[in-house]
PDB file of C-alpha atoms in Angstrom:
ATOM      1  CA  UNK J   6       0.000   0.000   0.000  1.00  0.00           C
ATOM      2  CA  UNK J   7       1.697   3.257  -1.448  1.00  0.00           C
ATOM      3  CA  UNK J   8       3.010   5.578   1.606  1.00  0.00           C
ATOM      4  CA  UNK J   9       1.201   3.313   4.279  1.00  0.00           C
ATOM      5  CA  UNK J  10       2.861   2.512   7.796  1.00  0.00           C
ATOM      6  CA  UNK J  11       2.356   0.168  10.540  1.00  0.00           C
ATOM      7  CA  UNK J  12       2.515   2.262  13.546  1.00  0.00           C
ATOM      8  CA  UNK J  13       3.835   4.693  15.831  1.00  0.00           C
ATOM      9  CA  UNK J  14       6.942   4.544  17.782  1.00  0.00           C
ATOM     10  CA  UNK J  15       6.821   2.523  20.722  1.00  0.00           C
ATOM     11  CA  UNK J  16       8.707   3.748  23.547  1.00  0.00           C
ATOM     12  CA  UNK J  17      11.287   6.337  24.461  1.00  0.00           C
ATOM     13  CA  UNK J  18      13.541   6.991  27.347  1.00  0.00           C
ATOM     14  CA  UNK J  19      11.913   7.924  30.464  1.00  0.00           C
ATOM     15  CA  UNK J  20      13.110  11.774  31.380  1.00  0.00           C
ATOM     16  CA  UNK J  21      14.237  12.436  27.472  1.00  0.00           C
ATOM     17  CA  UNK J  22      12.599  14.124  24.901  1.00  0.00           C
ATOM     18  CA  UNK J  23      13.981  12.137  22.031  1.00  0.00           C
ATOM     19  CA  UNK J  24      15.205  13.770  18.999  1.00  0.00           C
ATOM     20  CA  UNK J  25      13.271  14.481  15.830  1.00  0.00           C
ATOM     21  CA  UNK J  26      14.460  12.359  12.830  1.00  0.00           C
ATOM     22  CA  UNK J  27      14.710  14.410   9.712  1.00  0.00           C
ATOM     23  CA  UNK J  28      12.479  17.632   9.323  1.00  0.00           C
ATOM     24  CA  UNK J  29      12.844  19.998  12.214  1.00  0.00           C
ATOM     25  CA  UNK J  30       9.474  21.649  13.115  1.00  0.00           C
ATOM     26  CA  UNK J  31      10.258  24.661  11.460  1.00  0.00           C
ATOM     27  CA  UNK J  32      11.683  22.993   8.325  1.00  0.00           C
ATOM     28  CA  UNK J  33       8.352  21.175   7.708  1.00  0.00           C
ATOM     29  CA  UNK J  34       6.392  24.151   9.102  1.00  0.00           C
ATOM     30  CA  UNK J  35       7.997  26.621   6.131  1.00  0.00           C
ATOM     31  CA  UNK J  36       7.534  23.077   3.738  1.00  0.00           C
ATOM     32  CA  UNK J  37       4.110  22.854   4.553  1.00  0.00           C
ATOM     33  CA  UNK J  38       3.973  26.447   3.362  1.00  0.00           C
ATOM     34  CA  UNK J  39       5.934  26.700   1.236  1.00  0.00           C
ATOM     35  CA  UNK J  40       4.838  23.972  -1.214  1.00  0.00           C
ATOM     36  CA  UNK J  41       1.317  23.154  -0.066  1.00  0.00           C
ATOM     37  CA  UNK J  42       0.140  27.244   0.490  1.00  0.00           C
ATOM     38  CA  UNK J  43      -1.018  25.383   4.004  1.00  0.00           C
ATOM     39  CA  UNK J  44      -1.643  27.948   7.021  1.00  0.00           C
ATOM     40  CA  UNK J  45       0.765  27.019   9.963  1.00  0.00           C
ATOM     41  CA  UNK J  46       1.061  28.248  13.352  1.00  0.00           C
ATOM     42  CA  UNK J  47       3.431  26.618  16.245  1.00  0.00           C
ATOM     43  CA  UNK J  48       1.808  25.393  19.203  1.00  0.00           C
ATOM     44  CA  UNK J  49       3.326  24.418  22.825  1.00  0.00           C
ATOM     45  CA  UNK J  50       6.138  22.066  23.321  1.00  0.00           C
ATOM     46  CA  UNK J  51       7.464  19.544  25.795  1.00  0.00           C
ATOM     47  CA  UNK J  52       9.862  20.069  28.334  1.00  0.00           C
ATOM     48  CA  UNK J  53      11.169  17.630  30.444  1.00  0.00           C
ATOM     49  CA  UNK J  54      10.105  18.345  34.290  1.00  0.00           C
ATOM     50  CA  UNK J  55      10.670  15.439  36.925  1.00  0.00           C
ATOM     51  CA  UNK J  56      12.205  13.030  34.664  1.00  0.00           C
ATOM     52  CA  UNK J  57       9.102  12.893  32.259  1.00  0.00           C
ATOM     53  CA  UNK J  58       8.099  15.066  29.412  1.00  0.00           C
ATOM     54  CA  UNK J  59       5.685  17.794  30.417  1.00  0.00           C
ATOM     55  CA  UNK J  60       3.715  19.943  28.550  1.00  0.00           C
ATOM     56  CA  UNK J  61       4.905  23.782  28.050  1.00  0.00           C
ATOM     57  CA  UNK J  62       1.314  24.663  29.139  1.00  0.00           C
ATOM     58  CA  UNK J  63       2.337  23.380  32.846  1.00  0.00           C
ATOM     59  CA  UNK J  64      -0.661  21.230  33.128  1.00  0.00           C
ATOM     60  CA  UNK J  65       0.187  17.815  34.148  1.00  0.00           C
ATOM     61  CA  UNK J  66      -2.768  16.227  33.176  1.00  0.00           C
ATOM     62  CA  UNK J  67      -2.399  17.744  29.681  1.00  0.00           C
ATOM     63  CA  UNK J  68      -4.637  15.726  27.387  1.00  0.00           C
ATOM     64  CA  UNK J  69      -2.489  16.694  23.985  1.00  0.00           C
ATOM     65  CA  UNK J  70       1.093  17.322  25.523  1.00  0.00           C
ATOM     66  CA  UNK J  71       3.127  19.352  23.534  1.00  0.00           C
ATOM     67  CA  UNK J  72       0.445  19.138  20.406  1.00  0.00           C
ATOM     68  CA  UNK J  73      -2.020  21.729  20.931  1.00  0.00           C
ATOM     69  CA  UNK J  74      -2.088  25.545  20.244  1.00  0.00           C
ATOM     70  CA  UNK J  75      -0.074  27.829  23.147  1.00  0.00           C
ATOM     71  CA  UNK J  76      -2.529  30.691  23.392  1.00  0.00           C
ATOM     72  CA  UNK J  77      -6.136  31.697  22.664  1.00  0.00           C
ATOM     73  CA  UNK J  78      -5.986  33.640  19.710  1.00  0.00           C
ATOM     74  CA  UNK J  79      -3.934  31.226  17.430  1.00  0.00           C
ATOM     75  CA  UNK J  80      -6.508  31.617  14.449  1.00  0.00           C
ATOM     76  CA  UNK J  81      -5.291  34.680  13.939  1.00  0.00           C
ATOM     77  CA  UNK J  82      -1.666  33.586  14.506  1.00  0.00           C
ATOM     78  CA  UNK J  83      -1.998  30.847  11.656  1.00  0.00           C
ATOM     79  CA  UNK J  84       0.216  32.277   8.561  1.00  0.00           C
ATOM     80  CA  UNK J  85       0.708  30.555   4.977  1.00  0.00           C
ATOM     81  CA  UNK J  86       3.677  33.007   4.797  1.00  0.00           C
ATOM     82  CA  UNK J  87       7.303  31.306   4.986  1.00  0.00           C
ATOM     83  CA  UNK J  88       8.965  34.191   5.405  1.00  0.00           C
ATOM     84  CA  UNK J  89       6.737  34.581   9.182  1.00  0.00           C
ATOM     85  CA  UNK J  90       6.737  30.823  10.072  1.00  0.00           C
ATOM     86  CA  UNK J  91      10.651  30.867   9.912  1.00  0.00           C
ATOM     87  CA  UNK J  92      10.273  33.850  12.463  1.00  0.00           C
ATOM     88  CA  UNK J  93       7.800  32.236  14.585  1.00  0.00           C
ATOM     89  CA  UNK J  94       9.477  29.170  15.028  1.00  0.00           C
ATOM     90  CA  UNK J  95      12.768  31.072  15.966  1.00  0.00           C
ATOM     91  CA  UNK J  96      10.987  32.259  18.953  1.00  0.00           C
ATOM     92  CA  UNK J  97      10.636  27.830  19.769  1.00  0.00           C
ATOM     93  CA  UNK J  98      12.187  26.151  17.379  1.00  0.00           C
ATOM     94  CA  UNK J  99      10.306  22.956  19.251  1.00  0.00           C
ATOM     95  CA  UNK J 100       7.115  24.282  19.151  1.00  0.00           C
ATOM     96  CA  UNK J 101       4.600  21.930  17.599  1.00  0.00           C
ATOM     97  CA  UNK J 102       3.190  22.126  14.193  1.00  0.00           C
ATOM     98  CA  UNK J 103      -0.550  22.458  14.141  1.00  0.00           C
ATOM     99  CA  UNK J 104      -2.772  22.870  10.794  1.00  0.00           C
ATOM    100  CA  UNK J 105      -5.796  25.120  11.167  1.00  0.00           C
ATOM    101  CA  UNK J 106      -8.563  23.288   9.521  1.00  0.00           C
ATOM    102  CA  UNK J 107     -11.626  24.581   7.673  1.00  0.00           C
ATOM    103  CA  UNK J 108      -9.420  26.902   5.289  1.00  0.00           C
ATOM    104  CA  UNK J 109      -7.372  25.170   2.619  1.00  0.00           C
ATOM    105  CA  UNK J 110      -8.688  21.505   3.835  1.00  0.00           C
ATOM    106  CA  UNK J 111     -11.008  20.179   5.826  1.00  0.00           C
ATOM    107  CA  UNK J 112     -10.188  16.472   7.663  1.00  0.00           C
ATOM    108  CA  UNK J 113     -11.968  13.307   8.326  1.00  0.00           C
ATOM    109  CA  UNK J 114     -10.375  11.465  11.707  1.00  0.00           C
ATOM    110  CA  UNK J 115     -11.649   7.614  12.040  1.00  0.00           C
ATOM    111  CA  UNK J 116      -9.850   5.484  14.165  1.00  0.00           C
ATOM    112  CA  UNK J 117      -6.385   4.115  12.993  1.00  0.00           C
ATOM    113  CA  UNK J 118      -8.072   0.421  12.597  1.00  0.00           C
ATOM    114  CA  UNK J 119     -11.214   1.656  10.200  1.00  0.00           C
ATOM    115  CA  UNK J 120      -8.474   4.335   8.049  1.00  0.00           C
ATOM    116  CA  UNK J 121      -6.399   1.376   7.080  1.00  0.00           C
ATOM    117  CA  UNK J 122      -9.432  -1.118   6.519  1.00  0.00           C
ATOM    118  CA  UNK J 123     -10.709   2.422   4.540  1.00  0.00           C
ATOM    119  CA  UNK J 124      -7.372   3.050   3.083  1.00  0.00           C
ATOM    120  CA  UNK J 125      -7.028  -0.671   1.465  1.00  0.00           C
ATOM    121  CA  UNK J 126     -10.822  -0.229  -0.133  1.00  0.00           C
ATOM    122  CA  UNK J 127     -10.063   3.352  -1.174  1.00  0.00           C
ATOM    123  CA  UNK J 128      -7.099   1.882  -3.431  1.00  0.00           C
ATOM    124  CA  UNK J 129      -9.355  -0.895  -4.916  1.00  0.00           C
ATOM    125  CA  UNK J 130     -11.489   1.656  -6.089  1.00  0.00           C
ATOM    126  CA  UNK J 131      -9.069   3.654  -7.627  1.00  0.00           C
ATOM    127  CA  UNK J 132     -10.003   6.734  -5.738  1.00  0.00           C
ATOM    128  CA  UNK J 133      -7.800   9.606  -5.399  1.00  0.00           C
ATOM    129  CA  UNK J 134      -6.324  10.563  -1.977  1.00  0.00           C
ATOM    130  CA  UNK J 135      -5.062  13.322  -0.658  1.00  0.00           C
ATOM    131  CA  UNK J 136      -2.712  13.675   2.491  1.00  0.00           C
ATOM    132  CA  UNK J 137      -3.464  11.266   5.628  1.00  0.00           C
ATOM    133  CA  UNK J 138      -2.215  11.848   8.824  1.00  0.00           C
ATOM    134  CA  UNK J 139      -1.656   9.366  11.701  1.00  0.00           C
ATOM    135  CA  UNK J 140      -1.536  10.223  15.317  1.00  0.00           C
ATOM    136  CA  UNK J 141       0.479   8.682  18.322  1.00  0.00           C
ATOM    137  CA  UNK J 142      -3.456   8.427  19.717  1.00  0.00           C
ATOM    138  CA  UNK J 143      -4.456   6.074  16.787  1.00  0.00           C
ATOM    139  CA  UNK J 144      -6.436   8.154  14.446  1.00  0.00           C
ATOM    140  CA  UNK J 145      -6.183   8.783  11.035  1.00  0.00           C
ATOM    141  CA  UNK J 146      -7.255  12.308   9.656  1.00  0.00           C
ATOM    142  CA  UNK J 147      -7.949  11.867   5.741  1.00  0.00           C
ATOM    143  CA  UNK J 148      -7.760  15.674   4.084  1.00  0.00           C
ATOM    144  CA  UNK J 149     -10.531  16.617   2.175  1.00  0.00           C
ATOM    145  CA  UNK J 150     -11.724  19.903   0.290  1.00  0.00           C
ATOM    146  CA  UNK J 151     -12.961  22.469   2.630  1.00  0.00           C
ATOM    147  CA  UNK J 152     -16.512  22.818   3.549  1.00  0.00           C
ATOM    148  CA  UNK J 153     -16.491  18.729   3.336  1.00  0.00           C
ATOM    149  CA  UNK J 154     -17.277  18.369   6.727  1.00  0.00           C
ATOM    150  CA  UNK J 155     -20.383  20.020   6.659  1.00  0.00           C
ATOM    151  CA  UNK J 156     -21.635  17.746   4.011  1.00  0.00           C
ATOM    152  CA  UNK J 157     -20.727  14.865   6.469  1.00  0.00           C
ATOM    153  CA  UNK J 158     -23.798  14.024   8.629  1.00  0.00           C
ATOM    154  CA  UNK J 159     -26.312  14.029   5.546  1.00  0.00           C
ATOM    155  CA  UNK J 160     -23.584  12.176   3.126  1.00  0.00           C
ATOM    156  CA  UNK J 161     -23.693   9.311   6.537  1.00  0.00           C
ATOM    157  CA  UNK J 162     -27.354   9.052   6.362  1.00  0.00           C
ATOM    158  CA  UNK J 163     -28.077   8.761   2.906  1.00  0.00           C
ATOM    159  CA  UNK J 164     -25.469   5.713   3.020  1.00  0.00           C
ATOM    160  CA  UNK J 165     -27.800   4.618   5.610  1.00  0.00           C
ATOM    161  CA  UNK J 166     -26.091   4.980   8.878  1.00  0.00           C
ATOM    162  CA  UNK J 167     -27.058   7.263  11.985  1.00  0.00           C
ATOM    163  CA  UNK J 168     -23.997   9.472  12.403  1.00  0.00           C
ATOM    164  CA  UNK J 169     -23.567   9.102  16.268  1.00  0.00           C
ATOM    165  CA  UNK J 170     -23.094   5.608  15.569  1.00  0.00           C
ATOM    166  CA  UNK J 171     -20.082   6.118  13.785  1.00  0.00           C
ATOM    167  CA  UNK J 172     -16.620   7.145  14.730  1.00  0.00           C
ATOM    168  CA  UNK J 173     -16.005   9.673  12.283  1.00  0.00           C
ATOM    169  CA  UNK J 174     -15.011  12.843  13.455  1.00  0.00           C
ATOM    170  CA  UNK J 175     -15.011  16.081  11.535  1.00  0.00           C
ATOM    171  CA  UNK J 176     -12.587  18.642  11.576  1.00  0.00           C
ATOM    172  CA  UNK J 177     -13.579  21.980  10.027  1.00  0.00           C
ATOM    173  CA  UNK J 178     -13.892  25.719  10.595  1.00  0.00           C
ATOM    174  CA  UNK J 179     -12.404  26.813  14.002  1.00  0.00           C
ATOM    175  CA  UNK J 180     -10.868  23.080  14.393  1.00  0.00           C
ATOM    176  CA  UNK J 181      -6.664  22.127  13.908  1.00  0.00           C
ATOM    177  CA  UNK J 182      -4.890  19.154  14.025  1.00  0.00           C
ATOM    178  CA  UNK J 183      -1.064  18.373  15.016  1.00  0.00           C
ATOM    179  CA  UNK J 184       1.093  17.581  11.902  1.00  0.00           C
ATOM    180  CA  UNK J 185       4.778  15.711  11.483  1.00  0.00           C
ATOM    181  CA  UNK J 186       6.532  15.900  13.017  1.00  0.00           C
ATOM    182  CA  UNK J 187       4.850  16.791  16.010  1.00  0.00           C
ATOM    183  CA  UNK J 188       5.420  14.891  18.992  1.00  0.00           C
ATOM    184  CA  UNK J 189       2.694  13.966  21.731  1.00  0.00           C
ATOM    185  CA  UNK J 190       4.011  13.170  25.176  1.00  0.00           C
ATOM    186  CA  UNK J 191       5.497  10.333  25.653  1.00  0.00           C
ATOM    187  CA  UNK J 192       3.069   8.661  23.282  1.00  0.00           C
ATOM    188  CA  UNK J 193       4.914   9.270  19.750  1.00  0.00           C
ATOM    189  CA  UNK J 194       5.126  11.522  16.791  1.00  0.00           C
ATOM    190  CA  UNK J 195       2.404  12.361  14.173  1.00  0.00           C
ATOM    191  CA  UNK J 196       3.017  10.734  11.076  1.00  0.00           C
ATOM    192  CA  UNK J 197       2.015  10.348   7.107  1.00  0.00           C
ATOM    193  CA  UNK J 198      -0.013   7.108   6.338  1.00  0.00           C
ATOM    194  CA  UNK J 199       0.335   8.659   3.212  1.00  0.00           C
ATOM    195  CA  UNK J 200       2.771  12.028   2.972  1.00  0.00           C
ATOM    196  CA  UNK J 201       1.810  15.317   0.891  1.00  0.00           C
ATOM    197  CA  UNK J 202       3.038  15.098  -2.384  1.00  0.00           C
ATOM    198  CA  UNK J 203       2.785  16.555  -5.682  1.00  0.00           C
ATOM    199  CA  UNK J 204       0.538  14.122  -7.304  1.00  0.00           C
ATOM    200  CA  UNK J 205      -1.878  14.358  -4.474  1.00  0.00           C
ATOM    201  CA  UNK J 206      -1.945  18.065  -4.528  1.00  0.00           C
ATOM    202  CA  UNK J 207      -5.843  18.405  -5.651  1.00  0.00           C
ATOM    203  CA  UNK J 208      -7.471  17.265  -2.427  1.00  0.00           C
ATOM    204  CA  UNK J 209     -10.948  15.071  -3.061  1.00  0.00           C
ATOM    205  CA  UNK J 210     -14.492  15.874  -1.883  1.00  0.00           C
ATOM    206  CA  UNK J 211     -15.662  14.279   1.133  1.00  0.00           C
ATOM    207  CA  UNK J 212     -18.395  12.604  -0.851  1.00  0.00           C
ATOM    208  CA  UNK J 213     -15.797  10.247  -2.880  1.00  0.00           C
ATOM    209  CA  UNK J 214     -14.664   9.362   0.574  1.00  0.00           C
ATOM    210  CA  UNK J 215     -17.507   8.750   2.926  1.00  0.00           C
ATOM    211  CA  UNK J 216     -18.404   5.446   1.698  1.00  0.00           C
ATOM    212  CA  UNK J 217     -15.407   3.566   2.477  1.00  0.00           C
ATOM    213  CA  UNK J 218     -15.193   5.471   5.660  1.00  0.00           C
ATOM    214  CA  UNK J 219     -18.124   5.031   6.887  1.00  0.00           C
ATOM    215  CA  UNK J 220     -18.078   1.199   5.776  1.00  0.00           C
ATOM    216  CA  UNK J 221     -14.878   1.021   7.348  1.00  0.00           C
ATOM    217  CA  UNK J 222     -16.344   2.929  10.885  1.00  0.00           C
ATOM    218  CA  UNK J 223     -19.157   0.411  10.539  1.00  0.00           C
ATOM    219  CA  UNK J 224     -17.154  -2.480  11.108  1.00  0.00           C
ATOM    220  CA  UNK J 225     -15.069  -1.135  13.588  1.00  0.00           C
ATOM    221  CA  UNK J 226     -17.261  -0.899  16.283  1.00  0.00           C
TER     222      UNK J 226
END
């Protein structure tokens, strides 16, 4: 299966923050920019307090440590310039990188089980993909054209399913999500189940999606 992986990382050393392989934050950040025209905007980070790594927010109990914006207003803070994320990360150059949704793309996040059982039937139909992201929490966030996840609920029924029955999340308008390489606690980094590339610039509709997602939710529960 073409840019498919198995899973996340599966441990680190307790009281290190390990070090990112390849792309620094701000060298995907200004990528993600730079070749995708993708708003960006850095988010908090993880420090390592008491031998573990903590969230820069300085809750403990941080449900998204390290991968989730660092102040209120970060709508406004998300920037497709690369010229400003360079700066921005200078201020943290471990800052997370989060992805407003709702603007360039919209995403569809189904649990890492049903995207892979969605993935394989996507690929026997030929269908054409666009970015998928997988998370250390073992989701999957397909990217679709914006305003697709409006279109969700109704596409879900007239397949015949109730929508609260399924686990398919929508991310749109006034949502983000945590892009590679972000890390997540001491769970893992985000990851590509299949990376950004040029030939799947020209994102799809939700509605060529839904189907095998939904199928794919379906059986998953």
């Amino acid at each position: 299966m073409e840019e498919t992986i198995a899973a996340a990382e599966d441990s680190q050393i307790a009281g290190q923050i390990p070090q990112q392989r390849g792309e620094s934050p701000q060298e995907a950040a200004v990528r993600y920019a730079e070749e995708r025209h993708w708003d960006v905007f850095p988010g908090t980070w993880l420090e390592p307090v008491a031998g573990m790594p903590r969230c820069s927010c300085g809750d403990a109990s941080c449900p998204a440590p390290g991968a989730h914006p660092a102040r209120p207003d970060w709508a406004t803070q998300a920037t497709g310039s690369a010229t400003v994320v360079r700066r921005l990360w200078q201020k943290q150059p471990t800052a997370s990188v989060l992805l407003p949704t709702g603007r360039t793309f919209d995403a569809l996040s189904v649990p890492e089980s049903a995207g892979f059982l969605a993935l394989a039937r996507m690929e026997r139909m030929a269908l054409t993909l666009g970015p998928v992201a997988l998370s250390p929490d073992r989701r999957m966030q397909f990217f679709v054209l914006p305003g697709g996840s409006l279109k969700v609920p109704e596409l879900v029924r007239e397949l015949g399913w109730v929508p609260a029955s399924l686990d398919l999340v929508t991310l749109g308008e006034g949502a983000y999500l945590a892009a590679p390489p972000t890390r997540v606690g001491a769970r893992g980094a985000v990851q590509w189940a299949r990376r950004p590339t040029p030939a799947n610039r020209w994102l799809p509709d939700a509605e060529e999606l839904i189907s095998a997602l939904a199928y794919a939710c379906g059986r998953d529960r």
